[in-house]
Amino acid sequence: MEIKTSIKLNLIYLMGIFYKSRFKKYKNKKKIILTLTPRHKNMGDHAIAIASKKFIEENFKDYEFLELDMHDIYKYGRALKSYLTPEDIVMILGGGNMGDMYLNDENQRRFIIKKFKNNRIVSLPQTIDFSNTENGKKELEKTKKIYNSHKNLLLAAREEKSFEIMKSFFGESRVIKSPDMVLYLDEKKTGKRDGVLLCLRKDKEGVLPEKFEKSITASLIKKYKVVKTMDTVLEENQDKSTREIKLKKIITEISRSKLVITDRLHGMIFCAITGTPCIVLETFNHKVTGVYKWLEKLDYIKMVNHEKLLDSLLDICDETINSNKEKLSFSDDFNKLSKSVLGTDIK
């Protein structure tokens, strides 16, 4: 984080004491605060926020639920902190941004861990990925110093590689493994499905070259007639007032498709929770491939590399479309997470 930005955000945080009256009603109530929820365009992160809120409200009914998004945590954090007691819990949104690729998110996480030293902090299921560059190593050391200075921090990893990395950096007693929060949702739909839906990244994490996408699209149109495109990243920023409506539209679009081909992690997960046949393209990091391990027993979710997809496109599509649609339950995993939040079931 640039020095000027850091100074500005800390000033906003300090000035936030003037909002104390906003949180006075929570003074003598047990609270769980969900922090760093998004205001950006990525509906995968918004889905995590929706699922996390549902998880908290259903599993911690004796706690008041509050949400401070990625901007509000600076504006209102100090005011809310003045009414916190040691039994209140701060939860940090999960996702795939623990590392130096999305440094703004990592800086925000560090900020929370530094400012709320007297409360239990739970970082919901995350992927960790610090690059093996000089900058990556430098940022990792900053993260280790801040995380390890907190005496009551729980980190949840959403796949095996992150689980092992987190244990090595932060200590085994601080880390558990738990599914991506969106798998807490159940959105299975019935009704007619038609056509193929392509949900492919256009950013630095995309894996399918444009010429391959055009070739695949042409073949799919010949076989299935209808081929649509969609992305889980929208054109405009969203917040908690719009995210449920936008997510519902995405879920509906996926649920009406006979098959989805995606390289997006939450494209895959949206298919899993809706019972939609899905071909997932392998990616260059462990974010998608690691989370896929939770889903690999599902016949209707198949992971392939793009070369194999090109070689056997229609065969793989037909096999996936005609697969068993039986879903998995992750209730035991989320029950373990809820116990770990309270410190009653840490490995």
Short mmCIF file of C-alpha atoms in Angstrom, two decimals:
data_model
loop_
_atom_site.label_atom_id
_atom_site.label_comp_id
_atom_site.label_asym_id
_atom_site.label_seq_id
_atom_site.Cartn_x
_atom_site.Cartn_y
_atom_site.Cartn_z
CA MET A 1 0.00 0.00 0.00
CA GLU A 2 1.42 3.40 -0.92
CA ILE A 3 2.31 5.61 2.04
CA LYS A 4 -0.16 8.35 1.03
CA THR A 5 -2.99 5.83 0.71
CA SER A 6 -2.11 4.27 4.05
CA ILE A 7 -2.11 7.67 5.78
CA LYS A 8 -5.45 8.58 4.18
CA LEU A 9 -7.14 5.32 5.21
CA ASN A 10 -5.85 5.53 8.76
CA LEU A 11 -7.12 9.10 8.99
CA ILE A 12 -10.56 7.97 7.79
CA TYR A 13 -10.44 5.23 10.43
CA LEU A 14 -9.52 7.69 13.23
CA MET A 15 -12.24 10.14 12.18
CA GLY A 16 -14.75 7.30 12.32
CA ILE A 17 -15.07 7.73 16.08
CA PHE A 18 -17.68 10.39 15.30
CA TYR A 19 -20.04 7.64 14.09
CA LYS A 20 -20.30 6.02 17.54
CA SER A 21 -24.03 6.70 17.83
CA ARG A 22 -24.61 4.52 14.77
CA PHE A 23 -23.64 1.39 16.73
CA LYS A 24 -24.83 2.26 20.24
CA LYS A 25 -27.76 -0.17 19.98
CA TYR A 26 -25.25 -3.07 19.80
CA LYS A 27 -23.48 -2.09 23.03
CA ASN A 28 -24.67 -4.96 25.24
CA LYS A 29 -25.24 -7.57 22.52
CA LYS A 30 -23.01 -10.37 21.26
CA LYS A 31 -21.92 -9.56 17.74
CA ILE A 32 -20.36 -11.12 14.67
CA ILE A 33 -19.02 -8.58 12.19
CA LEU A 34 -18.50 -9.73 8.62
CA THR A 35 -15.87 -7.47 7.08
CA LEU A 36 -14.30 -6.69 3.71
CA THR A 37 -17.35 -7.63 1.67
CA PRO A 38 -17.00 -6.34 -1.90
CA ARG A 39 -18.09 -3.25 -3.76
CA HIS A 40 -16.54 -4.34 -7.04
CA LYS A 41 -17.70 -6.19 -10.16
CA ASN A 42 -16.78 -9.79 -9.32
CA MET A 43 -19.97 -11.69 -8.54
CA GLY A 44 -17.97 -14.64 -7.23
CA ASP A 45 -16.94 -12.48 -4.27
CA HIS A 46 -20.48 -11.16 -3.90
CA ALA A 47 -21.74 -14.76 -3.82
CA ILE A 48 -19.22 -15.49 -1.05
CA ALA A 49 -20.63 -12.53 0.90
CA ILE A 50 -24.21 -13.77 0.45
CA ALA A 51 -23.27 -17.31 1.50
CA SER A 52 -21.22 -16.06 4.47
CA LYS A 53 -24.12 -13.96 5.75
CA LYS A 54 -26.45 -16.97 5.45
CA PHE A 55 -23.90 -19.20 7.23
CA ILE A 56 -23.52 -16.74 10.11
CA GLU A 57 -27.25 -16.06 10.55
CA GLU A 58 -28.13 -19.77 10.51
CA ASN A 59 -25.31 -21.02 12.74
CA PHE A 60 -24.85 -18.18 15.26
CA LYS A 61 -28.41 -17.18 16.11
CA ASP A 62 -27.48 -15.76 19.51
CA TYR A 63 -25.20 -13.19 17.84
CA GLU A 64 -26.19 -9.95 16.16
CA PHE A 65 -24.99 -9.85 12.55
CA LEU A 66 -23.27 -6.72 11.22
CA GLU A 67 -21.55 -6.15 7.90
CA LEU A 68 -18.83 -3.63 7.13
CA ASP A 69 -17.79 -3.75 3.50
CA MET A 70 -14.35 -2.99 2.09
CA HIS A 71 -14.95 0.76 2.37
CA ASP A 72 -17.06 0.88 5.54
CA ILE A 73 -14.44 -0.92 7.61
CA TYR A 74 -12.30 2.22 7.42
CA LYS A 75 -15.21 4.64 7.85
CA TYR A 76 -17.00 2.90 10.73
CA GLY A 77 -14.47 0.44 12.13
CA ARG A 78 -13.27 2.57 15.02
CA ALA A 79 -16.79 3.57 16.04
CA LEU A 80 -17.91 -0.06 16.13
CA LYS A 81 -14.74 -1.12 17.92
CA SER A 82 -15.65 1.11 20.87
CA TYR A 83 -18.65 -1.16 21.54
CA LEU A 84 -16.91 -4.50 21.07
CA THR A 85 -16.26 -6.92 23.91
CA PRO A 86 -13.81 -9.86 23.86
CA GLU A 87 -16.64 -12.29 23.07
CA ASP A 88 -17.51 -10.50 19.82
CA ILE A 89 -16.12 -12.08 16.63
CA VAL A 90 -14.72 -10.40 13.53
CA MET A 91 -14.95 -12.42 10.32
CA ILE A 92 -13.01 -11.55 7.18
CA LEU A 93 -14.55 -12.50 3.84
CA GLY A 94 -13.05 -15.54 2.12
CA GLY A 95 -12.01 -15.82 -1.52
CA GLY A 96 -8.85 -16.04 -3.58
CA ASN A 97 -6.95 -12.88 -2.77
CA MET A 98 -4.57 -13.76 0.06
CA GLY A 99 -1.21 -12.97 -1.51
CA ASP A 100 0.57 -10.36 -3.60
CA MET A 101 -1.50 -10.63 -6.79
CA TYR A 102 -4.38 -8.68 -5.21
CA LEU A 103 -2.38 -6.60 -2.78
CA ASN A 104 -5.14 -4.12 -1.96
CA ASP A 105 -7.22 -6.97 -0.55
CA GLU A 106 -4.26 -8.31 1.40
CA ASN A 107 -3.57 -4.87 2.84
CA GLN A 108 -7.18 -4.59 3.95
CA ARG A 109 -6.94 -7.95 5.67
CA ARG A 110 -3.76 -6.89 7.45
CA PHE A 111 -5.49 -3.68 8.55
CA ILE A 112 -8.31 -5.62 10.24
CA ILE A 113 -5.94 -8.02 11.98
CA LYS A 114 -3.87 -5.12 13.32
CA LYS A 115 -6.82 -3.00 14.48
CA PHE A 116 -8.91 -5.71 16.20
CA LYS A 117 -6.30 -7.29 18.46
CA ASN A 118 -8.71 -7.98 21.35
CA ASN A 119 -11.24 -10.00 19.37
CA ARG A 120 -11.29 -13.40 17.81
CA ILE A 121 -10.74 -12.98 14.08
CA VAL A 122 -11.79 -15.64 11.60
CA SER A 123 -10.60 -15.43 8.00
CA LEU A 124 -13.20 -17.44 6.08
CA PRO A 125 -12.05 -19.97 3.45
CA GLN A 126 -9.26 -18.49 1.34
CA THR A 127 -6.66 -19.42 -1.24
CA ILE A 128 -3.16 -18.18 -0.43
CA ASP A 129 -0.68 -17.50 -3.23
CA PHE A 130 2.41 -15.35 -2.73
CA SER A 131 4.64 -15.24 -5.81
CA ASN A 132 8.24 -16.40 -5.67
CA THR A 133 9.47 -12.91 -6.61
CA GLU A 134 11.38 -10.44 -4.47
CA ASN A 135 8.21 -8.44 -3.99
CA GLY A 136 6.20 -11.58 -3.23
CA LYS A 137 8.71 -12.65 -0.58
CA LYS A 138 8.71 -9.16 0.95
CA GLU A 139 4.92 -9.04 1.13
CA LEU A 140 4.78 -12.54 2.58
CA GLU A 141 7.06 -11.48 5.44
CA LYS A 142 4.77 -8.53 6.18
CA THR A 143 1.75 -10.82 6.25
CA LYS A 144 3.47 -13.39 8.48
CA LYS A 145 4.52 -10.72 10.98
CA ILE A 146 1.01 -9.23 11.22
CA TYR A 147 -0.95 -12.49 11.25
CA ASN A 148 1.34 -14.19 13.75
CA SER A 149 1.17 -11.22 16.13
CA HIS A 150 -2.56 -11.77 16.66
CA LYS A 151 -3.25 -14.12 19.57
CA ASN A 152 -6.73 -15.23 18.56
CA LEU A 153 -6.73 -15.69 14.78
CA LEU A 154 -8.27 -18.58 12.85
CA LEU A 155 -7.51 -19.03 9.14
CA ALA A 156 -9.63 -21.26 6.92
CA ALA A 157 -8.07 -22.63 3.71
CA ARG A 158 -10.42 -23.65 0.93
CA GLU A 159 -8.13 -26.23 -0.66
CA GLU A 160 -5.29 -28.57 0.31
CA LYS A 161 -2.33 -26.61 -1.02
CA SER A 162 -3.38 -23.44 0.77
CA PHE A 163 -4.02 -25.51 3.90
CA GLU A 164 -0.45 -26.81 3.90
CA ILE A 165 1.04 -23.40 3.07
CA MET A 166 -0.94 -21.63 5.78
CA LYS A 167 0.06 -24.20 8.40
CA SER A 168 3.73 -23.73 7.52
CA PHE A 169 3.51 -19.92 7.70
CA PHE A 170 1.07 -19.40 10.57
CA GLY A 171 1.09 -22.59 12.65
CA GLU A 172 -1.07 -25.70 12.56
CA SER A 173 -3.27 -24.66 15.49
CA ARG A 174 -4.45 -21.54 13.64
CA VAL A 175 -5.55 -23.23 10.40
CA ILE A 176 -8.43 -25.44 9.27
CA LYS A 177 -9.60 -26.59 5.84
CA SER A 178 -13.13 -25.75 4.74
CA PRO A 179 -15.03 -25.50 1.42
CA ASP A 180 -15.50 -22.24 -0.45
CA MET A 181 -18.41 -20.49 1.28
CA VAL A 182 -20.58 -20.50 -1.85
CA LEU A 183 -20.91 -24.27 -1.46
CA TYR A 184 -23.05 -23.49 1.59
CA LEU A 185 -25.81 -22.43 -0.84
CA ASP A 186 -28.27 -24.81 -2.48
CA GLU A 187 -29.73 -23.45 -5.70
CA LYS A 188 -30.69 -26.63 -7.52
CA LYS A 189 -33.31 -25.84 -10.15
CA THR A 190 -35.67 -27.92 -12.24
CA GLY A 191 -36.98 -27.08 -15.67
CA LYS A 192 -35.99 -27.09 -19.30
CA ARG A 193 -32.34 -26.52 -20.17
CA ASP A 194 -31.10 -25.40 -23.56
CA GLY A 195 -27.78 -24.64 -25.22
CA VAL A 196 -24.21 -24.25 -24.03
CA LEU A 197 -23.00 -21.37 -21.89
CA LEU A 198 -19.38 -20.16 -22.09
CA CYS A 199 -18.12 -18.42 -18.96
CA LEU A 200 -14.46 -17.62 -19.63
CA ARG A 201 -12.01 -15.15 -18.13
CA LYS A 202 -10.64 -12.26 -20.16
CA ASP A 203 -8.08 -11.15 -17.56
CA LYS A 204 -4.61 -12.26 -16.44
CA GLU A 205 -5.95 -15.52 -15.00
CA GLY A 206 -7.60 -16.68 -18.25
CA VAL A 207 -6.24 -19.88 -19.81
CA LEU A 208 -8.04 -20.28 -23.15
CA PRO A 209 -6.47 -18.41 -26.10
CA GLU A 210 -8.96 -16.41 -28.14
CA LYS A 211 -8.43 -18.50 -31.30
CA PHE A 212 -9.27 -21.67 -29.35
CA GLU A 213 -12.41 -20.09 -27.95
CA LYS A 214 -13.58 -19.23 -31.49
CA SER A 215 -12.86 -22.76 -32.69
CA ILE A 216 -14.75 -24.30 -29.77
CA THR A 217 -17.69 -21.94 -30.25
CA ALA A 218 -18.03 -22.86 -33.93
CA SER A 219 -18.09 -26.58 -33.13
CA LEU A 220 -20.61 -26.12 -30.32
CA ILE A 221 -22.98 -24.12 -32.52
CA LYS A 222 -22.97 -26.91 -35.10
CA LYS A 223 -23.88 -29.52 -32.49
CA TYR A 224 -26.05 -27.70 -29.94
CA LYS A 225 -27.34 -24.72 -32.01
CA VAL A 226 -27.46 -22.29 -29.08
CA VAL A 227 -24.19 -21.00 -27.57
CA LYS A 228 -24.30 -18.11 -25.10
CA THR A 229 -21.58 -16.22 -23.29
CA MET A 230 -21.54 -14.83 -19.79
CA ASP A 231 -19.03 -13.70 -17.21
CA THR A 232 -19.21 -13.68 -13.43
CA VAL A 233 -17.54 -10.26 -13.51
CA LEU A 234 -20.06 -7.57 -14.40
CA GLU A 235 -19.55 -4.25 -16.15
CA GLU A 236 -20.48 -2.15 -13.12
CA ASN A 237 -19.58 -2.29 -9.44
CA GLN A 238 -22.11 -3.86 -7.09
CA ASP A 239 -22.72 -3.61 -3.35
CA LYS A 240 -24.92 -5.29 -0.75
CA SER A 241 -28.01 -3.46 -2.06
CA THR A 242 -27.72 -5.01 -5.55
CA ARG A 243 -25.71 -8.21 -5.17
CA GLU A 244 -28.60 -10.62 -4.51
CA ILE A 245 -30.56 -9.48 -7.57
CA LYS A 246 -27.47 -9.74 -9.80
CA LEU A 247 -26.52 -13.15 -8.44
CA LYS A 248 -30.04 -14.44 -9.01
CA LYS A 249 -29.77 -13.48 -12.70
CA ILE A 250 -26.49 -15.37 -13.04
CA ILE A 251 -27.86 -18.43 -11.23
CA THR A 252 -30.94 -18.39 -13.47
CA GLU A 253 -28.82 -18.17 -16.65
CA ILE A 254 -26.68 -21.11 -15.55
CA SER A 255 -29.70 -23.15 -14.46
CA ARG A 256 -31.28 -22.78 -17.90
CA SER A 257 -28.18 -24.09 -19.68
CA LYS A 258 -27.64 -27.66 -20.77
CA LEU A 259 -23.88 -27.30 -20.26
CA VAL A 260 -21.44 -24.68 -18.98
CA ILE A 261 -17.78 -24.45 -20.04
CA THR A 262 -15.75 -22.26 -17.70
CA ASP A 263 -12.33 -21.44 -16.32
CA ARG A 264 -13.78 -19.41 -13.45
CA LEU A 265 -13.80 -20.93 -10.00
CA HIS A 266 -17.24 -19.61 -9.18
CA GLY A 267 -18.52 -20.49 -12.63
CA MET A 268 -17.73 -24.06 -11.57
CA ILE A 269 -19.25 -23.64 -8.10
CA PHE A 270 -22.44 -22.04 -9.44
CA CYS A 271 -22.84 -25.14 -11.60
CA ALA A 272 -22.26 -27.39 -8.59
CA ILE A 273 -24.95 -25.72 -6.47
CA THR A 274 -27.48 -25.63 -9.33
CA GLY A 275 -26.87 -29.18 -10.58
CA THR A 276 -25.71 -27.88 -13.98
CA PRO A 277 -23.34 -30.01 -16.12
CA CYS A 278 -20.01 -28.22 -16.28
CA ILE A 279 -16.63 -28.60 -17.98
CA VAL A 280 -13.92 -26.78 -16.02
CA LEU A 281 -10.64 -25.82 -17.68
CA GLU A 282 -7.46 -26.35 -15.68
CA THR A 283 -5.78 -23.09 -14.65
CA PHE A 284 -2.20 -22.09 -13.96
CA ASN A 285 -2.57 -21.85 -10.18
CA HIS A 286 -4.07 -23.99 -7.44
CA LYS A 287 -7.15 -21.83 -6.91
CA VAL A 288 -9.49 -23.64 -9.29
CA THR A 289 -7.79 -27.04 -9.36
CA GLY A 290 -7.60 -27.14 -5.56
CA VAL A 291 -11.25 -26.26 -4.98
CA TYR A 292 -12.24 -28.78 -7.68
CA LYS A 293 -11.06 -31.52 -5.29
CA TRP A 294 -14.18 -30.85 -3.22
CA LEU A 295 -16.29 -31.51 -6.35
CA GLU A 296 -14.43 -34.24 -8.21
CA LYS A 297 -16.92 -36.91 -7.06
CA LEU A 298 -19.67 -35.10 -8.93
CA ASP A 299 -20.17 -36.78 -12.30
CA TYR A 300 -21.56 -33.59 -13.83
CA ILE A 301 -18.49 -31.45 -13.01
CA LYS A 302 -15.47 -32.48 -15.14
CA MET A 303 -12.05 -30.82 -15.23
CA VAL A 304 -9.95 -31.00 -18.41
CA ASN A 305 -7.05 -29.05 -19.91
CA HIS A 306 -7.83 -27.00 -22.99
CA GLU A 307 -5.77 -29.25 -25.31
CA LYS A 308 -7.87 -32.28 -24.33
CA LEU A 309 -11.03 -30.26 -24.75
CA LEU A 310 -10.01 -29.33 -28.30
CA ASP A 311 -9.16 -32.92 -29.16
CA SER A 312 -12.39 -34.46 -27.82
CA LEU A 313 -14.75 -31.52 -27.46
CA LEU A 314 -18.10 -33.01 -28.42
CA ASP A 315 -17.47 -36.37 -26.76
CA ILE A 316 -16.62 -34.65 -23.47
CA CYS A 317 -19.64 -32.37 -23.80
CA ASP A 318 -22.05 -35.25 -24.40
CA GLU A 319 -20.57 -37.30 -21.57
CA THR A 320 -20.92 -34.38 -19.15
CA ILE A 321 -24.46 -33.50 -20.22
CA ASN A 322 -25.61 -37.11 -19.77
CA SER A 323 -23.91 -37.66 -16.41
CA ASN A 324 -25.48 -38.38 -13.03
CA LYS A 325 -26.78 -35.15 -11.44
CA GLU A 326 -26.62 -36.30 -7.80
CA LYS A 327 -25.26 -33.53 -5.55
CA LEU A 328 -22.92 -33.61 -2.57
CA SER A 329 -23.55 -32.35 0.94
CA PHE A 330 -20.96 -30.25 2.73
CA SER A 331 -22.93 -29.93 5.97
CA ASP A 332 -20.32 -31.78 8.04
CA ASP A 333 -17.57 -29.47 6.77
CA PHE A 334 -19.55 -26.33 7.54
CA ASN A 335 -20.55 -27.69 10.96
CA LYS A 336 -16.86 -28.11 11.69
CA LEU A 337 -16.22 -24.53 10.55
CA SER A 338 -18.96 -23.18 12.83
CA LYS A 339 -17.45 -25.02 15.82
CA SER A 340 -13.98 -23.78 14.93
CA VAL A 341 -15.22 -20.18 14.82
CA LEU A 342 -16.01 -20.55 18.53
CA GLY A 343 -12.72 -22.34 19.22
CA THR A 344 -14.37 -25.63 20.12
CA ASP A 345 -13.14 -27.84 17.27
CA ILE A 346 -9.66 -26.75 16.16
CA LYS A 347 -7.34 -29.49 14.93
#
